[in-house]
Amino acid sequence: MLGGLCPSDVALVLRHCPERANVLFSNAMISRSVARARALYSVIISEDPSEYAISGLGSTHFATITAGDCEKRTIGAEGGGGSSKCSKCSKCNANEAVTGSSCLQCFRSALYAKFRQAVTSHATILPTDNLLLAFSGGSASRVALQFVHEMQQKAQRNSDASRDKSYPVFGVGVAFVDESAAFPIPSTQMEQAIQDMTSIVSSLASPVKNLHVIPIENICHSKSMDGRNRLKELLHNITDITGKEDFIRQLRLLCLQKAASENGYDKLILGSCASTIAHHVIAATVKGQGYSLPADIQYVDARWEIPVMLPLRDCLGQELSMLCLLDSLKTLDVFNGGSSGVNRLVSSFIALLREENPARECTIVRTAEKLIPFHFNKLLETDDSDDFMTSRWHRKRMNLRPRESIASEFLCAICSSPLNKSDVESLRHELHCRTSMSERCELTCCRSCQFQVLPKEPSSVEQFYSLLPQCIITQMKNHTYGDFDILREQIEDCLLSDSDDDS
Amino acid sequence: MEESEATTKKPRSRQCCICKDRRAALKRPKNLEQICRECFYDAFEEEIHKVIVQNQLFKPGERVAVGASGGKDSTVLAYVMSELNRRHQYGLELFLLSVDEGITGYRDDSLETVKRNEIQYGLPLKIVSYKDLYGWSMDEIVKAIGLKNNCTFCGVFRRQVRELIYFVFARPVVSLIPALDRGAALLKVDKLVTGHNADDIAETVLLNILRGDIARLGRCTSITTGEDGTIPRCKPFNFENLDDIDTYAYFKKLDYFSTECIYSPNAYRGFAREFIKDLERIRPRAILDIIKSGEDFRISTTTKMPEQGTCERCGYISSQKWCKACVLLEGLNRGLPKLGIGRTRGRNGQQRDAPQTNGGMKNIGSKQCGTLDF
């Protein structure tokens, strides 16, 4: 499938907007996808393959559609031999339906409405915020970037039009994590991708957005070569392929957190869509993470120093890919190791379900929504959100004791998932007795990480521990499973409100 | 010679890693340990015993019906239950209970197996048939409604059978359901045990996520269900893998009948089953992990759950005016076989998500036949 689109979608696009079909097809997909499209619909293809010319988007996995691959039919006279379907949009009843039963405008505004709804009901974007948007090149994060940009533009126009022109407009930065240290990607490919990304971000330049390219090895060490080696060695110690993948994903998030806090951003926006969430629900269930599952799938995730927001949570991946195609939003296909092991199985399972019923992903997300979220799935309310300094100060208060201030949940040191109460009880008891770091390592992690990330041999654990990023090591060192809180309770009366006087 | 790698999974010689004495005859599917036959039997039986004791499944003197379909799971269940009852003196009165849906070529063959089990294990057998209870056998139903949605009928009827058993004894007989007295007086049942294994539970967890059935999702991992006014049902094999059960049946040379229900080639459960099989190949512990996730799910109390009332026609618990079985029966008897089949979609009778209904029909998902499902 092409970015989550099924053959009939591809055919629809080709039929209605052939001039916009600047698309990339992988060699493998082309014969399957287009051949099936031919079988299902009459497709209008130009004789000239250059009409499908690629706009240089950096991926090596593509080929053009040649005229010979598809049935040639000319765009006949209306009512002639060409397209047999010519229905009106069911919403506005004016334009021709392009996708499903909506025209392009209604389709786009429906998606934007979902985005806006998520933003306003969860205070995701406030005028004083400085947002960092994580951009992978894929269609979901591209749409997130586009929508955030449009929202920013509108706020800017409002600000310019206002009388005192002091109405603040939120800032936006874009971050890309370069994972070439973890996967073998030819450097030319990565350079090309970064170039393309720069051009995408600069094309959205009013207001200007900074692009931060973050090599993933930075989280291990600030010097590039050392970082790369440490990372390679660290990953080498993880034998389970699913564990490795999940660990890299966690490192990616830590990189983004680090970049956000070092560059003065308040919030991190991810383009995770409903399809990503559905995948995560099934994958987490299968890995035994049923307790912590609700933490990762809400609009807001404030476990972190920089809260993470998911404004595209209600949009399906298919819809977002379709929008990118129809609106010619440039996407990149940056190779990131693909998925393997359990994650890949889950992907193919969901793809199968999607074929049987395209709305299945929505049902999965809806089911998971009925699970109780955690208290950190809500942002801390600030009294005075207009005053920039106050909200900073409020936020600093929350971060006075990061992680430990989240009193009622204990988080895994590696993947930050909340630990089940019964697990905590047994771990807490053991933690008192064990002092060696390799034992602490195991006892500060959730069962899933213990199984799939930590090395099995106790001797390897020492080495593994020494290679971990500093932030994870700190987590492991400081974990006490609650003694701090009991202590705090006892001395509660003596504490002054803004003092740092902790015992 | 000392076996120094007692805890590793593959000792150098083919010795059982538990008793270190006898020759290993198999690799235990659950954890790939090399183990001899006797230790495997002991381990397996001990695990079941522990589950029964830790979860306090039974009390001495109870009459316990063992759901017997003639398949591997229920044969092993009957064998193990009677073994443990004897060995650990549970003090239970066990008997086999079999449901005859009336499917030629499938159920009549497996019933022969159950009859043999009755003799082999010394447990009395009671057969309850759809034809006796409802006046319709599955073959007749399929003739009337075709091959779609037949799983709905079978599942609904079967689910109700156990209630009717309890019912008729405890409440006045409702005359609309014919010929129940015939078997009912013999059936005083306190508990029902079924052979649902870890694979079944894992599939059910996944299915409930896929279909949005949050109410069932919260209940399906419990070892005991249905204590609210209906016959409690226990699943002692909850944590045993299907492969382990199969291996036990094979080595003990138990008598079973192995085939799939002929009417359910494409039930929706098949999706989940395939996925789990693939998963198990790369990560054997995934099945138990799924069950653990299911146990750990905490469902929001603000979620609307279906309200429980009673059926006007027969008094069975129902969230609608009439229970599903009565609706389906009415349809069959009036020659309107589609009555009561909700909005189905997709191929081959796959059901829509179970809705929080407010007047529409409550859909019960189809389960793959082959295990006795109450």
CSV table of C-alpha atoms in Angstrom, one decimal, chain A residues 13 66 89 95 99-100 105 108 112 120 125 148 171 188 203 277 279 310 319 331 334 361 364 370 374 454 468 482:
chain,number,residue,atom,x,y,z
A,13,VAL,CA,-6.8,10.4,-7.1
A,66,THR,CA,4.6,4.4,-17.4
A,89,CYS,CA,-20.2,16.1,-2.4
A,95,ASN,CA,-18.4,20.4,-5.9
A,99,THR,CA,-12.8,11.1,-2.0
A,100,GLY,CA,-15.5,9.0,-0.4
A,105,GLN,CA,-12.6,21.4,0.4
A,108,ARG,CA,-9.8,19.1,4.1
A,112,TYR,CA,-8.8,20.6,10.0
A,120,THR,CA,-8.9,23.9,21.7
A,125,ILE,CA,-1.7,25.6,21.7
A,148,VAL,CA,-0.1,24.2,12.8
A,171,GLY,CA,6.1,30.2,18.0
A,188,THR,CA,23.9,10.9,0.6
A,203,SER,CA,8.4,27.3,2.2
A,277,ILE,CA,-2.7,4.8,18.1
A,279,HIS,CA,-1.2,0.1,16.2
A,310,LEU,CA,-1.2,14.6,19.9
A,319,GLU,CA,-7.1,10.3,5.3
A,331,THR,CA,6.3,14.2,2.1
A,334,VAL,CA,13.1,8.5,5.1
A,361,GLU,CA,-8.9,1.4,13.5
A,364,ILE,CA,-9.8,0.1,18.4
A,370,LYS,CA,-12.7,3.8,27.6
A,374,PHE,CA,-3.5,8.8,34.2
A,454,LEU,CA,17.6,-5.6,29.3
A,468,LEU,CA,22.8,4.2,28.7
A,482,GLY,CA,7.9,6.3,47.3
